[in-house]
mmCIF file of C-alpha atoms in Angstrom:
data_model
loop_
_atom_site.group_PDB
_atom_site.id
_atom_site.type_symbol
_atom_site.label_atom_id
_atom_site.label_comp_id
_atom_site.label_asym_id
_atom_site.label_seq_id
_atom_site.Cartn_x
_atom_site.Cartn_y
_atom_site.Cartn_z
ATOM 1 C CA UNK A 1 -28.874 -38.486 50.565
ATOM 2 C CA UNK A 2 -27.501 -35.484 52.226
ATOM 3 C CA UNK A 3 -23.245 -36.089 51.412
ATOM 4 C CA UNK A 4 -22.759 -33.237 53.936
ATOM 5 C CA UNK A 5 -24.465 -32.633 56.963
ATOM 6 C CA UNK A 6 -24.421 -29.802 58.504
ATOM 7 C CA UNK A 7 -25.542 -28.281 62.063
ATOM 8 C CA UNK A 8 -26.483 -26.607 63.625
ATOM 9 C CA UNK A 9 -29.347 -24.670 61.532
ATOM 10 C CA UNK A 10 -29.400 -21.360 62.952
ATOM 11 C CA UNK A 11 -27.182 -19.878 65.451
ATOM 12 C CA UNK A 12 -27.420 -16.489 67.558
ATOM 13 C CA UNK A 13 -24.334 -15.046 69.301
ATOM 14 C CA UNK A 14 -23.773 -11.862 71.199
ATOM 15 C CA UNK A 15 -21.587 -9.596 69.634
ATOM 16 C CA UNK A 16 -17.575 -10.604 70.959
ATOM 17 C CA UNK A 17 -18.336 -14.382 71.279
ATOM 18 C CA UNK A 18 -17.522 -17.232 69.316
ATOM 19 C CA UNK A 19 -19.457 -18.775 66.877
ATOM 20 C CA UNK A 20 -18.969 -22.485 66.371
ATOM 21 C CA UNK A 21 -20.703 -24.521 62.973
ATOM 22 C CA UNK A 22 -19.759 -28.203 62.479
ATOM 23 C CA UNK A 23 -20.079 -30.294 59.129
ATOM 24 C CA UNK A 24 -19.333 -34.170 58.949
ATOM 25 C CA UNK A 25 -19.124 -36.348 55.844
ATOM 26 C CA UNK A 26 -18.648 -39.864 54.811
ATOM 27 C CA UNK A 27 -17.265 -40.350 51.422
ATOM 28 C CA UNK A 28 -13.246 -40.632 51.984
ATOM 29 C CA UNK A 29 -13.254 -38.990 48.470
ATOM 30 C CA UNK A 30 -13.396 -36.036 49.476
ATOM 31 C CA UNK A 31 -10.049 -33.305 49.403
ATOM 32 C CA UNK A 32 -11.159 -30.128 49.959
ATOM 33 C CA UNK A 33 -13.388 -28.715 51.963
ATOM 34 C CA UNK A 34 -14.330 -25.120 51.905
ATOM 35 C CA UNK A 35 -17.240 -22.957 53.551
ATOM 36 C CA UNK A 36 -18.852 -20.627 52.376
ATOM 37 C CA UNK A 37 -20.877 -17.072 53.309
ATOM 38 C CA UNK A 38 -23.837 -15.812 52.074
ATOM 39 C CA UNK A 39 -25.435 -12.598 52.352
ATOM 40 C CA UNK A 40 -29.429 -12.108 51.823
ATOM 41 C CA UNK A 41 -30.010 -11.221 48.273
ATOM 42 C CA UNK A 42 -26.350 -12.265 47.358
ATOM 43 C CA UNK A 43 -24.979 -16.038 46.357
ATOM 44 C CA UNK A 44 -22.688 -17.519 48.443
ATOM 45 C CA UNK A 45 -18.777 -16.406 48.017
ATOM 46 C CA UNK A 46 -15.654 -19.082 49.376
ATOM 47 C CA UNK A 47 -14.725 -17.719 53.014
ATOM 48 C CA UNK A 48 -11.886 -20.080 53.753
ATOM 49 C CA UNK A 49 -10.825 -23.645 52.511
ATOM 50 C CA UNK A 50 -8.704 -26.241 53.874
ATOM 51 C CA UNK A 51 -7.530 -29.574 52.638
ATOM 52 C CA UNK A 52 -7.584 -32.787 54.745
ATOM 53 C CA UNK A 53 -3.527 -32.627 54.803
ATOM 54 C CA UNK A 54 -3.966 -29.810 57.597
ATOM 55 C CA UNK A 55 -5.890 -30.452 60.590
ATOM 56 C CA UNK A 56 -6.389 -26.385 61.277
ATOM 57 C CA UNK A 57 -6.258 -23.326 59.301
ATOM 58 C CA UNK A 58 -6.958 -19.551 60.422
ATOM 59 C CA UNK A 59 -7.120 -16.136 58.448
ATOM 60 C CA UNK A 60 -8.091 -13.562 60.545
ATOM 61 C CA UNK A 61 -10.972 -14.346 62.924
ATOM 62 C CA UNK A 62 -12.042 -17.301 60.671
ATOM 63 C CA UNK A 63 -10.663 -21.100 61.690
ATOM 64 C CA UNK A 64 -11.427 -24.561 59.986
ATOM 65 C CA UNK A 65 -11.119 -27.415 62.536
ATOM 66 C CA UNK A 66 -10.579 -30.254 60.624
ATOM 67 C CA UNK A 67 -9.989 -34.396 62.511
ATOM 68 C CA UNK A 68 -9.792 -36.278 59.229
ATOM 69 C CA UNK A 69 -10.485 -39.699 61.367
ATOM 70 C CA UNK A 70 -14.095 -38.562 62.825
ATOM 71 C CA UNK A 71 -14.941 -36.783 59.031
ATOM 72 C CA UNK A 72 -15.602 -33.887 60.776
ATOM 73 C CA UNK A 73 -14.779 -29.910 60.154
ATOM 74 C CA UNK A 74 -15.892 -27.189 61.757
ATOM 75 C CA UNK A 75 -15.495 -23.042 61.267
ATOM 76 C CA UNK A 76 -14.771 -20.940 64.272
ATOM 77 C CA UNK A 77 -15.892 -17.245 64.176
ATOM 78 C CA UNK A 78 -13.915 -15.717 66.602
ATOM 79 C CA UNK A 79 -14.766 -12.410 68.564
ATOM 80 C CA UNK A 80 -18.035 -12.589 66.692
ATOM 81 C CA UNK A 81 -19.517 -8.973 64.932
ATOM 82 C CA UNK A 82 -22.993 -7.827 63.643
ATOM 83 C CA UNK A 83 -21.217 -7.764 60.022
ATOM 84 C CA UNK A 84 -20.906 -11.456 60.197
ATOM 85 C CA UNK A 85 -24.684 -12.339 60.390
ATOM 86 C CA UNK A 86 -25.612 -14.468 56.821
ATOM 87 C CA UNK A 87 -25.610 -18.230 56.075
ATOM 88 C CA UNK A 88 -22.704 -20.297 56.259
ATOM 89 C CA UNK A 89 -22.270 -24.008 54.126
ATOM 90 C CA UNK A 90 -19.678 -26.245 54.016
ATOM 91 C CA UNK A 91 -18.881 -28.031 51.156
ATOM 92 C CA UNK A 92 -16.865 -31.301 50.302
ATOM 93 C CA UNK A 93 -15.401 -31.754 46.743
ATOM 94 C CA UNK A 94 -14.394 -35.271 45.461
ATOM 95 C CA UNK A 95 -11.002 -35.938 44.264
ATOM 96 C CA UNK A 96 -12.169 -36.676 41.458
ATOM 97 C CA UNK A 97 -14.448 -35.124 39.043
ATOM 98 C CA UNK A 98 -15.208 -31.522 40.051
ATOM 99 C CA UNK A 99 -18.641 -31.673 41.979
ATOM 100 C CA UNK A 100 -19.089 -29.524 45.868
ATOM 101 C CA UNK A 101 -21.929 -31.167 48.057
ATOM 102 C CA UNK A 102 -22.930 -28.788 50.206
ATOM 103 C CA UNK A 103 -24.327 -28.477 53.738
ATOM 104 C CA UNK A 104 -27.862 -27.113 54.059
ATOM 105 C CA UNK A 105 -26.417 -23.880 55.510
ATOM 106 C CA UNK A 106 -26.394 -22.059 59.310
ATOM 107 C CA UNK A 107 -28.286 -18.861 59.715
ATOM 108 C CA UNK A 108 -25.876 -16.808 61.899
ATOM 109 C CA UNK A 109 -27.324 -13.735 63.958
ATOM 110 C CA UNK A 110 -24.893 -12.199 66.307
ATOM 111 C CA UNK A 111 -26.572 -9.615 68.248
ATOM 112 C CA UNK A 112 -25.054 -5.941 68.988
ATOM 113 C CA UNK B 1 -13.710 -8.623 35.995
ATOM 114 C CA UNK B 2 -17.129 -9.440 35.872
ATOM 115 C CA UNK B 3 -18.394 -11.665 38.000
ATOM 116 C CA UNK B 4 -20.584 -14.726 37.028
ATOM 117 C CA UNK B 5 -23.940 -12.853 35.527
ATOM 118 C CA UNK B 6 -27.134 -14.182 35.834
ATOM 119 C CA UNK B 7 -30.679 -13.435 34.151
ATOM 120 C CA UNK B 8 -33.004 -12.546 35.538
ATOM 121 C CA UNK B 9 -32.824 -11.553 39.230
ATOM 122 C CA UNK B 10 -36.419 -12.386 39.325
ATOM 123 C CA UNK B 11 -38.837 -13.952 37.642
ATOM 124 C CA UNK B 12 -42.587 -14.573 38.641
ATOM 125 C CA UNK B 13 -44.743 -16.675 36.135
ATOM 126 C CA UNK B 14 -47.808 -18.845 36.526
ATOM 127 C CA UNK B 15 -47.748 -22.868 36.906
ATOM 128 C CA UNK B 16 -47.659 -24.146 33.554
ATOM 129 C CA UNK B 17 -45.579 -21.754 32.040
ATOM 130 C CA UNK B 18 -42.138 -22.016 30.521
ATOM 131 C CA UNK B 19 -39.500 -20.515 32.615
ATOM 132 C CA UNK B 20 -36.093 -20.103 31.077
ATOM 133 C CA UNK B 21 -32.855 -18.898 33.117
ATOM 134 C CA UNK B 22 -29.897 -17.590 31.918
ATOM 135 C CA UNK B 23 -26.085 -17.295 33.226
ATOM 136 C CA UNK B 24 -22.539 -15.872 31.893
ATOM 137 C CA UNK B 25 -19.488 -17.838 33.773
ATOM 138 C CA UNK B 26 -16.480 -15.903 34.053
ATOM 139 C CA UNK B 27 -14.179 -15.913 31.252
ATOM 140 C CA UNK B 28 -11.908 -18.622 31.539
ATOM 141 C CA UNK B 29 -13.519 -20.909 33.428
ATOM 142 C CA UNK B 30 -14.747 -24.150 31.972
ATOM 143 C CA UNK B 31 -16.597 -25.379 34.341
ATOM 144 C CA UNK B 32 -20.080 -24.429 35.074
ATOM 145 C CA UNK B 33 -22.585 -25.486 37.352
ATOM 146 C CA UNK B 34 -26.423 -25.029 38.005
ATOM 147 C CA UNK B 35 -27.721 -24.996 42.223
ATOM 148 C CA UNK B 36 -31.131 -24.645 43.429
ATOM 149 C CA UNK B 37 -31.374 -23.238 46.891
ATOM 150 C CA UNK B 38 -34.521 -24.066 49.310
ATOM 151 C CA UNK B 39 -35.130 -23.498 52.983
ATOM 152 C CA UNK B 40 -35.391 -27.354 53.375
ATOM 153 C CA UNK B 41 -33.160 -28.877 51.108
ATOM 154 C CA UNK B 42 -30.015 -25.743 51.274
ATOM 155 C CA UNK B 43 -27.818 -25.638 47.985
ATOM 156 C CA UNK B 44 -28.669 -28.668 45.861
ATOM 157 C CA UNK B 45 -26.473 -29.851 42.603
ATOM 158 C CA UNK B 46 -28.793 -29.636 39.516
ATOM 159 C CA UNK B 47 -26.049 -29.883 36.502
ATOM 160 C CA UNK B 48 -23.066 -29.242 35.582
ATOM 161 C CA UNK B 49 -20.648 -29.243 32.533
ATOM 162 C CA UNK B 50 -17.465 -29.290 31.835
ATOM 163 C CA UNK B 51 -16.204 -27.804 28.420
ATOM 164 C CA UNK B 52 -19.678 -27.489 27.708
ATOM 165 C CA UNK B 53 -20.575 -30.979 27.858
ATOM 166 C CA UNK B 54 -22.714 -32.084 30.633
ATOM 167 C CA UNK B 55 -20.975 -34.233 32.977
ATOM 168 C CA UNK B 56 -23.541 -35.252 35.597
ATOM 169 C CA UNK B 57 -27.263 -34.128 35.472
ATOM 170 C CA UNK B 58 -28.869 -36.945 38.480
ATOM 171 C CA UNK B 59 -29.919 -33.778 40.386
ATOM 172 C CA UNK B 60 -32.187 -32.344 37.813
ATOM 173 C CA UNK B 61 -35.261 -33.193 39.323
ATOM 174 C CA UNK B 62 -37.250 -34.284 36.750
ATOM 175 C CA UNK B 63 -37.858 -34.540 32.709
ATOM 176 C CA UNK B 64 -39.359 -31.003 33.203
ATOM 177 C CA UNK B 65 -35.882 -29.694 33.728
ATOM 178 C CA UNK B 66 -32.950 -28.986 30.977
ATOM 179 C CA UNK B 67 -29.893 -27.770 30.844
ATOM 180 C CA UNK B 68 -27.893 -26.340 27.718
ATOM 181 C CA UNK B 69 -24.633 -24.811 27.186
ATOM 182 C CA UNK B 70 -23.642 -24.332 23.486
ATOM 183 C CA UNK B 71 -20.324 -22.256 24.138
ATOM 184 C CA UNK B 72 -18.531 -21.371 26.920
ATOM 185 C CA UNK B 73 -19.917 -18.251 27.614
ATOM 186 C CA UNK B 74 -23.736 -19.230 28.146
ATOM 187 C CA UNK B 75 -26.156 -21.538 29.775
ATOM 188 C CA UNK B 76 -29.507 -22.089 30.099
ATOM 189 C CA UNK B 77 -31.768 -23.853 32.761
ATOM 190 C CA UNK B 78 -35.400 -24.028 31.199
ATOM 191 C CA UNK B 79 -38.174 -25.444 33.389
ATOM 192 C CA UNK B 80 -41.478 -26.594 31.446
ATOM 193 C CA UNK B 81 -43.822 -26.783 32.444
ATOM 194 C CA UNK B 82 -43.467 -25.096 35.589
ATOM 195 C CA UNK B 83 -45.020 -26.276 39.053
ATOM 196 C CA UNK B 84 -45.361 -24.154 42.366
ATOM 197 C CA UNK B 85 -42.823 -26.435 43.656
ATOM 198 C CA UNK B 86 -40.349 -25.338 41.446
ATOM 199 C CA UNK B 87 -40.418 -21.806 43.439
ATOM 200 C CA UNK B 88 -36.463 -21.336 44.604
ATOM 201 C CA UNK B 89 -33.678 -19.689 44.292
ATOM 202 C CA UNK B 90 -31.610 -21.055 41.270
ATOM 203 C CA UNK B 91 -27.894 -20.329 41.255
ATOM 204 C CA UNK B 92 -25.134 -20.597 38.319
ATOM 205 C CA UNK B 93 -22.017 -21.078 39.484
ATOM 206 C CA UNK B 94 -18.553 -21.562 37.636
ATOM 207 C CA UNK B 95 -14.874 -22.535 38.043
ATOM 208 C CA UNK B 96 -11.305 -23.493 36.686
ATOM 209 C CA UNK B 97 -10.415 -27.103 37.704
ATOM 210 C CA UNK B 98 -8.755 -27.458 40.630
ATOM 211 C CA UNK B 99 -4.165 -28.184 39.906
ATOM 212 C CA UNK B 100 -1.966 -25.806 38.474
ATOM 213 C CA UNK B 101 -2.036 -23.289 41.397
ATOM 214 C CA UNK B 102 -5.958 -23.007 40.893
ATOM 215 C CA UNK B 103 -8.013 -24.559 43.846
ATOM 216 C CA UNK B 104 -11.052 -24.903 42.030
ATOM 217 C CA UNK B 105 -12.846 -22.602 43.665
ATOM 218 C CA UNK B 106 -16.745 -21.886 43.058
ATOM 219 C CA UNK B 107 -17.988 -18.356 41.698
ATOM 220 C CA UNK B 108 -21.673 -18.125 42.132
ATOM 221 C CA UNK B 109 -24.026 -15.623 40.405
ATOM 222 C CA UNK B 110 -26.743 -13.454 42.313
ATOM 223 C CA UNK B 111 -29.070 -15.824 41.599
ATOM 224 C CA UNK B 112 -32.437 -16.012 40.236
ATOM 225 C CA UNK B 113 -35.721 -16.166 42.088
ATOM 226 C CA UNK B 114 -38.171 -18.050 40.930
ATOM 227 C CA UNK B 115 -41.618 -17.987 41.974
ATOM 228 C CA UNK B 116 -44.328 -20.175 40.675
ATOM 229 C CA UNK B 117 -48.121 -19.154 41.158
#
């Protein structure tokens, strides 16, 4: 079953706005939790992480949301731009063991 | 520094045929992993290994499916016979274990295209 699920599937946002993607999980097993972007034609490359310590981190216009009690985490895309259209997955990694479940991914568009 | 290499970018064969696909981790890192990326199913865990020794391989799909890595600087994914089904995206993927200042962070390849006719 899907570990990570992910919503929602595609997303279009005018250029300036904010884009908002939300992820939930189950297993308490988890301890970090990154997401990641991908470009067509390109595999996916980490765009921010944050571990369940913290319930927010930023860099730049990128934010992880993160409630530990609800198992949810979500990325914030602030002041949205053309450049940031691709696919976005989260991920969950188990404490132990080294495996990433991902999220089947959000097709971003923002428009000009 | 190189990146995590993967052969080839694309690769279109008939059903029934062998289909083998090749990656390079980055030096260093002894972890490596195998995805397969759908429009339905997103990034899915094949394999992976640690050291070279496969750790946990319940996401190949089926017998038709195996993984090798006989040093750390090579893996294969060979699919035989091949089914139209099998038509994806397949991603290698490496990393350090996470502790000692490293956060375990993925690398992924380019990928490799498969298409099955």
């Amino acid at each position: 079953q899907q570990q990570v699920k992910q919503s929602p599937q595609s997303l279009i946002v005018q250029k300036g706005g904010i884009s908002i993607i939300n992820c939930a999980y189950e297993n308490t097993a988890f301890d970090y939790f990154p997401w990641y972007q991908q470009f067509p034609g390109k595999g996916p490359a980490l765009l921010i992480a944050i571990r369940p310590d913290v319930s927010e981190k930023k860099e730049g216009r990128f934010t992880i949301s993160f409630n530990k009690s609800a198992k949810q985490f979500s990325l914030h895309i602030m002041d949205s731009q053309p450049g940031d259209s691709a696919t976005y997955f989260c991920a969950a990694r188990r404490s132990t063991g080294n495996q990433f479940y991902f999220g089947t991914g959000t097709s971003l568009t923002v428009i000009p | 520094d190189a990146g995590v290499i993967q052969s080839p970018r694309h690769e279109v064969t008939e059903m029934g045929q062998e289909v083998t696909l090749r990656c390079k981790p980055i030096s260093g890192h002894n972890s490596l992993f195998w995805y397969r990326q759908t429009m339905m199913r997103g990034l899915e865990l094949l394999i992976y290994f640690n050291n070279n020794v496969p750790i946990d391989d319940s996401g190949m799909p089926e017998d038709r499916f195996s993984a090798k890595m006989p040093n750390a600087s090579f893996s294969t994914l060979k699919i035989q016979p091949s089914e139209p089904r099998d038509s994806a995206v397949y991603f290698c993927a490496s990393s350090t274990p996470a502790g000692g200042g490293f956060t375990g962070e993925l690398f992924f390849g380019e990928g490799s295209r498969l298409t099955v006719l």
